PDB file of C-alpha atoms in Angstrom:
ATOM      1  CA  MET A   6      11.608   0.718  16.187  1.00  0.00           C
ATOM      2  CA  SER A   7      10.150   3.222  13.726  1.00  0.00           C
ATOM      3  CA  ASP A   8       7.145   5.423  14.464  1.00  0.00           C
ATOM      4  CA  TRP A   9       5.085   3.628  11.820  1.00  0.00           C
ATOM      5  CA  GLN A  10       5.955   0.248  13.297  1.00  0.00           C
ATOM      6  CA  ARG A  11       4.893   1.357  16.772  1.00  0.00           C
ATOM      7  CA  PHE A  12       1.731   2.865  15.362  1.00  0.00           C
ATOM      8  CA  PHE A  13       0.654  -0.258  13.470  1.00  0.00           C
ATOM      9  CA  ASP A  14       1.554  -2.546  16.380  1.00  0.00           C
ATOM     10  CA  GLU A  15      -0.974  -0.637  18.472  1.00  0.00           C
ATOM     11  CA  PHE A  16      -3.474  -0.116  15.650  1.00  0.00           C
ATOM     12  CA  ALA A  17      -3.583  -3.854  14.823  1.00  0.00           C
ATOM     13  CA  VAL A  18      -6.290  -4.591  17.410  1.00  0.00           C
ATOM     14  CA  ARG A  19      -8.769  -2.259  15.684  1.00  0.00           C
ATOM     15  CA  TYR A  20      -7.559  -2.296  12.077  1.00  0.00           C
ATOM     16  CA  ASP A  21     -10.116  -4.844  10.845  1.00  0.00           C
ATOM     17  CA  LYS A  22     -12.967  -2.680  12.147  1.00  0.00           C
ATOM     18  CA  GLU A  23     -12.046   0.277   9.908  1.00  0.00           C
ATOM     19  CA  CYS A  24     -14.485   1.144   7.103  1.00  0.00           C
ATOM     20  CA  PHE A  25     -11.888   0.839   4.346  1.00  0.00           C
ATOM     21  CA  VAL A  26     -11.236  -2.861   5.045  1.00  0.00           C
ATOM     22  CA  GLN A  27     -14.832  -4.048   4.812  1.00  0.00           C
ATOM     23  CA  ASN A  28     -14.799  -4.937   1.101  1.00  0.00           C
ATOM     24  CA  THR A  29     -12.301  -7.796   1.072  1.00  0.00           C
ATOM     25  CA  GLU A  30     -14.735 -10.374  -0.317  1.00  0.00           C
ATOM     26  CA  GLU A  31     -15.401  -8.183  -3.353  1.00  0.00           C
ATOM     27  CA  GLU A  32     -11.735  -7.230  -3.754  1.00  0.00           C
ATOM     28  CA  ILE A  33     -10.360 -10.781  -3.938  1.00  0.00           C
ATOM     29  CA  PRO A  34     -12.121 -11.705  -7.222  1.00  0.00           C
ATOM     30  CA  PHE A  35     -10.978  -8.391  -8.708  1.00  0.00           C
ATOM     31  CA  LEU A  36      -7.373  -9.117  -7.729  1.00  0.00           C
ATOM     32  CA  LEU A  37      -7.536 -12.664  -9.069  1.00  0.00           C
ATOM     33  CA  GLU A  38      -8.785 -11.365 -12.414  1.00  0.00           C
ATOM     34  CA  GLN A  39      -6.205  -8.592 -12.701  1.00  0.00           C
ATOM     35  CA  LEU A  40      -3.233 -10.639 -11.493  1.00  0.00           C
ATOM     36  CA  ALA A  41      -4.183 -13.548 -13.788  1.00  0.00           C
ATOM     37  CA  VAL A  42      -2.076 -15.985 -11.735  1.00  0.00           C
ATOM     38  CA  ARG A  43      -2.926 -19.654 -12.163  1.00  0.00           C
ATOM     39  CA  PRO A  44      -3.792 -21.778  -9.103  1.00  0.00           C
ATOM     40  CA  GLY A  45      -0.586 -22.824  -7.411  1.00  0.00           C
ATOM     41  CA  GLY A  46       1.199 -19.673  -8.558  1.00  0.00           C
ATOM     42  CA  CYS A  47       3.093 -17.437  -6.155  1.00  0.00           C
ATOM     43  CA  VAL A  48       1.990 -13.944  -5.102  1.00  0.00           C
ATOM     44  CA  LEU A  49       3.773 -11.326  -2.984  1.00  0.00           C
ATOM     45  CA  ASP A  50       1.673  -9.089  -0.715  1.00  0.00           C
ATOM     46  CA  VAL A  51       3.757  -6.037   0.225  1.00  0.00           C
ATOM     47  CA  GLY A  52       2.473  -4.444   3.410  1.00  0.00           C
ATOM     48  CA  CYS A  53       0.043  -7.309   4.032  1.00  0.00           C
ATOM     49  CA  GLY A  54      -1.254  -5.932   7.329  1.00  0.00           C
ATOM     50  CA  THR A  55      -3.676  -8.333   9.020  1.00  0.00           C
ATOM     51  CA  GLY A  56      -3.553 -10.601   5.986  1.00  0.00           C
ATOM     52  CA  ARG A  57      -7.019 -10.027   4.601  1.00  0.00           C
ATOM     53  CA  HIS A  58      -5.851 -10.138   0.973  1.00  0.00           C
ATOM     54  CA  SER A  59      -3.047 -12.654   1.592  1.00  0.00           C
ATOM     55  CA  VAL A  60      -5.427 -15.136   3.167  1.00  0.00           C
ATOM     56  CA  GLY A  61      -8.133 -14.536   0.561  1.00  0.00           C
ATOM     57  CA  LEU A  62      -5.668 -15.258  -2.249  1.00  0.00           C
ATOM     58  CA  ALA A  63      -4.390 -18.343  -0.416  1.00  0.00           C
ATOM     59  CA  VAL A  64      -7.958 -19.644  -0.084  1.00  0.00           C
ATOM     60  CA  ALA A  65      -8.232 -19.232  -3.866  1.00  0.00           C
ATOM     61  CA  GLY A  66      -5.302 -21.613  -4.305  1.00  0.00           C
ATOM     62  CA  LEU A  67      -2.289 -19.313  -4.551  1.00  0.00           C
ATOM     63  CA  ALA A  68       0.967 -19.553  -2.613  1.00  0.00           C
ATOM     64  CA  VAL A  69       1.298 -16.210  -0.839  1.00  0.00           C
ATOM     65  CA  THR A  70       4.127 -14.399   0.921  1.00  0.00           C
ATOM     66  CA  GLY A  71       3.003 -11.470   3.057  1.00  0.00           C
ATOM     67  CA  VAL A  72       5.517  -8.869   4.217  1.00  0.00           C
ATOM     68  CA  ASP A  73       4.758  -6.274   6.870  1.00  0.00           C
ATOM     69  CA  LEU A  74       6.651  -3.930   9.162  1.00  0.00           C
ATOM     70  CA  SER A  75       4.404  -4.620  12.154  1.00  0.00           C
ATOM     71  CA  GLU A  76       4.583  -7.801  14.207  1.00  0.00           C
ATOM     72  CA  GLY A  77       1.247  -6.859  15.729  1.00  0.00           C
ATOM     73  CA  MET A  78      -0.409  -6.846  12.319  1.00  0.00           C
ATOM     74  CA  LEU A  79       1.282 -10.135  11.409  1.00  0.00           C
ATOM     75  CA  ASP A  80      -0.060 -11.760  14.581  1.00  0.00           C
ATOM     76  CA  LYS A  81      -3.562 -10.953  13.314  1.00  0.00           C
ATOM     77  CA  ALA A  82      -2.640 -12.333   9.887  1.00  0.00           C
ATOM     78  CA  ARG A  83      -1.430 -15.602  11.403  1.00  0.00           C
ATOM     79  CA  ALA A  84      -4.692 -15.993  13.302  1.00  0.00           C
ATOM     80  CA  ARG A  85      -6.685 -15.203  10.149  1.00  0.00           C
ATOM     81  CA  ALA A  86      -4.778 -17.814   8.132  1.00  0.00           C
ATOM     82  CA  LYS A  87      -5.280 -20.429  10.860  1.00  0.00           C
ATOM     83  CA  ASP A  88      -9.017 -19.727  10.989  1.00  0.00           C
ATOM     84  CA  ALA A  89      -9.224 -20.066   7.195  1.00  0.00           C
ATOM     85  CA  GLY A  90      -7.234 -23.292   7.208  1.00  0.00           C
ATOM     86  CA  VAL A  91      -4.542 -22.043   4.817  1.00  0.00           C
ATOM     87  CA  SER A  92      -0.795 -21.578   4.944  1.00  0.00           C
ATOM     88  CA  VAL A  93       0.657 -18.124   4.242  1.00  0.00           C
ATOM     89  CA  GLU A  94       4.333 -17.239   4.564  1.00  0.00           C
ATOM     90  CA  LEU A  95       4.440 -14.129   6.740  1.00  0.00           C
ATOM     91  CA  VAL A  96       7.653 -12.115   6.968  1.00  0.00           C
ATOM     92  CA  GLN A  97       8.303  -9.245   9.372  1.00  0.00           C
ATOM     93  CA  GLY A  98      10.378  -6.576   7.696  1.00  0.00           C
ATOM     94  CA  ASN A  99      10.599  -3.267   5.887  1.00  0.00           C
ATOM     95  CA  ALA A 100       9.359  -3.397   2.294  1.00  0.00           C
ATOM     96  CA  ALA A 101      12.297  -1.223   1.279  1.00  0.00           C
ATOM     97  CA  GLY A 102      14.590  -4.086   2.257  1.00  0.00           C
ATOM     98  CA  PHE A 103      12.666  -7.112   0.930  1.00  0.00           C
ATOM     99  CA  CYS A 104      13.571  -8.588  -2.456  1.00  0.00           C
ATOM    100  CA  ARG A 105      13.485 -12.158  -3.793  1.00  0.00           C
ATOM    101  CA  PRO A 106      14.554 -12.022  -7.435  1.00  0.00           C
ATOM    102  CA  ASN A 107      12.319 -13.827  -9.956  1.00  0.00           C
ATOM    103  CA  SER A 108      10.255 -15.551  -7.264  1.00  0.00           C
ATOM    104  CA  TYR A 109       6.655 -14.417  -7.811  1.00  0.00           C
ATOM    105  CA  ASP A 110       4.004 -14.599 -10.531  1.00  0.00           C
ATOM    106  CA  GLY A 111       2.163 -11.556  -9.196  1.00  0.00           C
ATOM    107  CA  ALA A 112       2.320  -8.905  -6.486  1.00  0.00           C
ATOM    108  CA  ILE A 113       0.052  -6.492  -4.640  1.00  0.00           C
ATOM    109  CA  CYS A 114       0.642  -3.429  -2.440  1.00  0.00           C
ATOM    110  CA  LEU A 115      -2.702  -2.072  -1.287  1.00  0.00           C
ATOM    111  CA  CYS A 116      -4.288   0.420   1.105  1.00  0.00           C
ATOM    112  CA  GLU A 117      -1.031   2.145   2.039  1.00  0.00           C
ATOM    113  CA  GLY A 118       0.503  -1.217   2.839  1.00  0.00           C
ATOM    114  CA  ALA A 119       3.999   0.169   2.361  1.00  0.00           C
ATOM    115  CA  MET A 120       4.029   2.961  -0.211  1.00  0.00           C
ATOM    116  CA  CYS A 121       3.458   6.592   0.790  1.00  0.00           C
ATOM    117  CA  LEU A 122       4.404   6.122   4.465  1.00  0.00           C
ATOM    118  CA  LEU A 123       7.466   8.203   5.301  1.00  0.00           C
ATOM    119  CA  GLY A 124       9.688   7.846   8.322  1.00  0.00           C
ATOM    120  CA  ALA A 125      12.055  10.381   9.842  1.00  0.00           C
ATOM    121  CA  GLY A 126      14.675  11.328   7.296  1.00  0.00           C
ATOM    122  CA  ASP A 127      13.025   9.464   4.398  1.00  0.00           C
ATOM    123  CA  ASP A 128      13.164  11.135   1.007  1.00  0.00           C
ATOM    124  CA  ALA A 129       9.610  11.641  -0.260  1.00  0.00           C
ATOM    125  CA  LEU A 130      10.356   9.882  -3.550  1.00  0.00           C
ATOM    126  CA  GLU A 131      13.461   7.766  -3.075  1.00  0.00           C
ATOM    127  CA  ARG A 132      12.039   5.316  -0.542  1.00  0.00           C
ATOM    128  CA  ASP A 133       8.998   4.433  -2.635  1.00  0.00           C
ATOM    129  CA  MET A 134      11.176   3.968  -5.720  1.00  0.00           C
ATOM    130  CA  VAL A 135      13.222   1.416  -3.762  1.00  0.00           C
ATOM    131  CA  ILE A 136      10.032  -0.512  -2.953  1.00  0.00           C
ATOM    132  CA  LEU A 137       8.956  -0.482  -6.604  1.00  0.00           C
ATOM    133  CA  LYS A 138      12.368  -1.743  -7.696  1.00  0.00           C
ATOM    134  CA  ASN A 139      12.233  -4.533  -5.121  1.00  0.00           C
ATOM    135  CA  VAL A 140       8.814  -5.645  -6.374  1.00  0.00           C
ATOM    136  CA  TYR A 141       9.984  -5.493  -9.992  1.00  0.00           C
ATOM    137  CA  GLU A 142      13.018  -7.670  -9.238  1.00  0.00           C
ATOM    138  CA  SER A 143      10.911 -10.102  -7.204  1.00  0.00           C
ATOM    139  CA  LEU A 144       8.466 -10.703 -10.068  1.00  0.00           C
ATOM    140  CA  ARG A 145       8.957 -13.190 -12.856  1.00  0.00           C
ATOM    141  CA  ARG A 146       8.707 -11.943 -16.433  1.00  0.00           C
ATOM    142  CA  GLY A 147       5.056 -11.315 -17.298  1.00  0.00           C
ATOM    143  CA  GLY A 148       4.038 -10.985 -13.660  1.00  0.00           C
ATOM    144  CA  ARG A 149       1.472  -8.326 -12.830  1.00  0.00           C
ATOM    145  CA  PHE A 150       1.516  -5.861  -9.945  1.00  0.00           C
ATOM    146  CA  VAL A 151      -1.567  -4.130  -8.489  1.00  0.00           C
ATOM    147  CA  LEU A 152      -0.644  -1.024  -6.505  1.00  0.00           C
ATOM    148  CA  ASN A 153      -2.511   1.612  -4.497  1.00  0.00           C
ATOM    149  CA  VAL A 154      -1.076   5.046  -3.663  1.00  0.00           C
ATOM    150  CA  LEU A 155      -2.587   8.089  -2.016  1.00  0.00           C
ATOM    151  CA  ASN A 156      -4.193  10.487  -4.481  1.00  0.00           C
ATOM    152  CA  ALA A 157      -2.431  13.866  -4.335  1.00  0.00           C
ATOM    153  CA  CYS A 158      -5.328  15.606  -6.093  1.00  0.00           C
ATOM    154  CA  ARG A 159      -7.551  14.906  -3.116  1.00  0.00           C
ATOM    155  CA  ALA A 160      -5.028  16.470  -0.735  1.00  0.00           C
ATOM    156  CA  ILE A 161      -4.530  19.521  -2.942  1.00  0.00           C
ATOM    157  CA  ARG A 162      -8.285  20.112  -3.038  1.00  0.00           C
ATOM    158  CA  ARG A 163      -8.653  19.556   0.719  1.00  0.00           C
ATOM    159  CA  PHE A 164      -5.780  21.570   2.193  1.00  0.00           C
ATOM    160  CA  THR A 165      -5.541  25.371   2.328  1.00  0.00           C
ATOM    161  CA  ASP A 166      -2.765  27.946   2.412  1.00  0.00           C
ATOM    162  CA  GLU A 167      -3.351  28.089   6.160  1.00  0.00           C
ATOM    163  CA  ASP A 168      -2.596  24.358   6.367  1.00  0.00           C
ATOM    164  CA  VAL A 169       0.622  24.946   4.462  1.00  0.00           C
ATOM    165  CA  ALA A 170       1.627  27.751   6.845  1.00  0.00           C
ATOM    166  CA  ALA A 171       0.822  25.541   9.843  1.00  0.00           C
ATOM    167  CA  GLY A 172       2.971  22.688   8.490  1.00  0.00           C
ATOM    168  CA  ARG A 173       0.107  20.282   7.910  1.00  0.00           C
ATOM    169  CA  PHE A 174       0.747  20.027   4.161  1.00  0.00           C
ATOM    170  CA  ASP A 175       3.858  20.492   2.020  1.00  0.00           C
ATOM    171  CA  PRO A 176       2.874  21.424  -1.566  1.00  0.00           C
ATOM    172  CA  VAL A 177       6.450  20.994  -2.811  1.00  0.00           C
ATOM    173  CA  LYS A 178       6.819  17.401  -1.623  1.00  0.00           C
ATOM    174  CA  LEU A 179       3.060  16.618  -1.735  1.00  0.00           C
ATOM    175  CA  THR A 180       3.268  15.295   1.797  1.00  0.00           C
ATOM    176  CA  GLU A 181       0.792  15.650   4.630  1.00  0.00           C
ATOM    177  CA  ARG A 182       1.291  15.172   8.322  1.00  0.00           C
ATOM    178  CA  SER A 183      -0.660  12.111   9.385  1.00  0.00           C
ATOM    179  CA  GLU A 184      -3.490  13.090  11.708  1.00  0.00           C
ATOM    180  CA  ILE A 185      -3.878   9.476  12.820  1.00  0.00           C
ATOM    181  CA  GLY A 186      -0.193   9.193  13.564  1.00  0.00           C
ATOM    182  CA  SER A 187      -0.149  12.401  15.573  1.00  0.00           C
ATOM    183  CA  LEU A 188      -3.211  11.373  17.601  1.00  0.00           C
ATOM    184  CA  MET A 189      -2.073   7.864  18.501  1.00  0.00           C
ATOM    185  CA  LYS A 190      -0.030   7.302  21.622  1.00  0.00           C
ATOM    186  CA  CYS A 191       2.433   4.438  21.500  1.00  0.00           C
ATOM    187  CA  GLY A 192       4.523   3.765  24.558  1.00  0.00           C
ATOM    188  CA  GLY A 193       3.496   7.128  25.969  1.00  0.00           C
ATOM    189  CA  GLU A 194       5.061   9.038  23.067  1.00  0.00           C
ATOM    190  CA  GLY A 195       3.243  10.946  20.356  1.00  0.00           C
ATOM    191  CA  ILE A 196       3.879   9.954  16.745  1.00  0.00           C
ATOM    192  CA  GLU A 197       4.586  12.465  13.995  1.00  0.00           C
ATOM    193  CA  ALA A 198       4.416  10.767  10.615  1.00  0.00           C
ATOM    194  CA  TRP A 199       4.151  11.973   7.052  1.00  0.00           C
ATOM    195  CA  GLU A 200       2.336  10.514   4.058  1.00  0.00           C
ATOM    196  CA  ARG A 201       3.215  11.145   0.404  1.00  0.00           C
ATOM    197  CA  GLY A 202       0.474  11.602  -2.183  1.00  0.00           C
ATOM    198  CA  TYR A 203       0.997  11.097  -5.903  1.00  0.00           C
ATOM    199  CA  THR A 204      -0.546  12.363  -9.101  1.00  0.00           C
ATOM    200  CA  ALA A 205      -1.370   9.832 -11.813  1.00  0.00           C
ATOM    201  CA  PRO A 206       1.448  11.044 -14.136  1.00  0.00           C
ATOM    202  CA  GLU A 207       3.964  10.691 -11.288  1.00  0.00           C
ATOM    203  CA  VAL A 208       2.886   7.124 -10.580  1.00  0.00           C
ATOM    204  CA  GLN A 209       2.986   6.201 -14.248  1.00  0.00           C
ATOM    205  CA  ARG A 210       6.459   7.627 -14.765  1.00  0.00           C
ATOM    206  CA  MET A 211       7.862   6.019 -11.582  1.00  0.00           C
ATOM    207  CA  LEU A 212       6.601   2.631 -12.663  1.00  0.00           C
ATOM    208  CA  GLN A 213       7.965   3.101 -16.166  1.00  0.00           C
ATOM    209  CA  TRP A 214      11.363   4.153 -14.785  1.00  0.00           C
ATOM    210  CA  THR A 215      11.357   0.959 -12.737  1.00  0.00           C
ATOM    211  CA  GLY A 216      10.805  -1.084 -15.894  1.00  0.00           C
ATOM    212  CA  PHE A 217       7.108  -1.911 -15.691  1.00  0.00           C
ATOM    213  CA  THR A 218       4.646  -1.692 -18.554  1.00  0.00           C
ATOM    214  CA  VAL A 219       1.724   0.358 -17.256  1.00  0.00           C
ATOM    215  CA  LEU A 220      -1.600  -1.230 -18.208  1.00  0.00           C
ATOM    216  CA  GLY A 221      -3.676   1.498 -16.585  1.00  0.00           C
ATOM    217  CA  ILE A 222      -4.153   4.009 -13.762  1.00  0.00           C
ATOM    218  CA  TYR A 223      -7.582   3.862 -12.147  1.00  0.00           C
ATOM    219  CA  GLY A 224      -9.628   4.968  -9.153  1.00  0.00           C
ATOM    220  CA  GLY A 225      -8.544   2.929  -6.156  1.00  0.00           C
ATOM    221  CA  THR A 226     -10.732   4.082  -3.270  1.00  0.00           C
ATOM    222  CA  ALA A 227     -11.726   1.132  -1.075  1.00  0.00           C
ATOM    223  CA  GLY A 228     -15.262   0.013  -1.848  1.00  0.00           C
ATOM    224  CA  SER A 229     -15.103   1.530  -5.320  1.00  0.00           C
ATOM    225  CA  TRP A 230     -12.382  -0.379  -7.135  1.00  0.00           C
ATOM    226  CA  GLY A 231     -12.778  -0.697 -10.867  1.00  0.00           C
ATOM    227  CA  LEU A 232     -11.193  -0.062 -14.227  1.00  0.00           C
ATOM    228  CA  ARG A 233     -12.517   3.491 -14.216  1.00  0.00           C
ATOM    229  CA  VAL A 234     -11.141   6.995 -14.574  1.00  0.00           C
ATOM    230  CA  PRO A 235      -9.879   8.304 -11.211  1.00  0.00           C
ATOM    231  CA  LEU A 236     -11.965  10.951  -9.486  1.00  0.00           C
ATOM    232  CA  LEU A 237     -10.318  14.054  -8.085  1.00  0.00           C
ATOM    233  CA  ASP A 238     -11.496  13.097  -4.611  1.00  0.00           C
ATOM    234  CA  ASP A 239     -10.617   9.401  -4.812  1.00  0.00           C
ATOM    235  CA  TRP A 240      -8.732   8.559  -1.643  1.00  0.00           C
ATOM    236  CA  GLU A 241      -6.327   6.374  -3.579  1.00  0.00           C
ATOM    237  CA  LEU A 242      -5.193   5.696  -7.131  1.00  0.00           C
ATOM    238  CA  MET A 243      -4.732   2.173  -8.462  1.00  0.00           C
ATOM    239  CA  ALA A 244      -2.042   1.182 -10.958  1.00  0.00           C
ATOM    240  CA  ILE A 245      -2.050  -2.161 -12.750  1.00  0.00           C
ATOM    241  CA  VAL A 246       1.278  -2.955 -14.368  1.00  0.00           C
ATOM    242  CA  GLU A 247       3.257  -5.848 -15.828  1.00  0.00           C
ATOM    243  CA  LYS A 248       6.922  -6.828 -15.803  1.00  0.00           C
TER     244      LYS A 248
END
């Protein structure tokens, strides 16, 4: 079991109390508008977590598949779907290994659902490119993909040369050691995990290399989604693209 899997299994009980997940009701209409999937269409939620977006989209009449590394998070998603009276296909697995060619009309990967989270030995770029390729192959032609990634500009402005010397931030790989991961205790063992931030040009080029048409790169901080220019201190960037 990976460090991230152990972390999210434990974190699942408190995830829905975090400040960045309190805007789901406002986010669902935004996603419906940007995905432009007709009722009855199929949507893939990569890194679905506790299912807040998966269930919201299912309530709106879409057929949703949610994929997540953590069984603990999926247990919460199952309970959420039951409470809402909807059916959501929930799959436990690594996003880097999930692909269903030409199966979905739209896809989402939000709030560090899968991208940016590095395990031991993961290449800082290669793993996320695999996820993007899997999503691209899983979409039908014309399908849209809404993606969040960590904003590297925020990290660059926040960290210092002392942080670099102490190993808290790598300016070459644009990776930071996860403070949450290092503070959590799962099974009595500390977790050391790394997160990869991206600049807007990096995200755009990665998506273009994958084959997507990039419709726009925007500010993606939870609670402040919109088709707006990213701020330097936005927690996340949002890309909206089309196959």
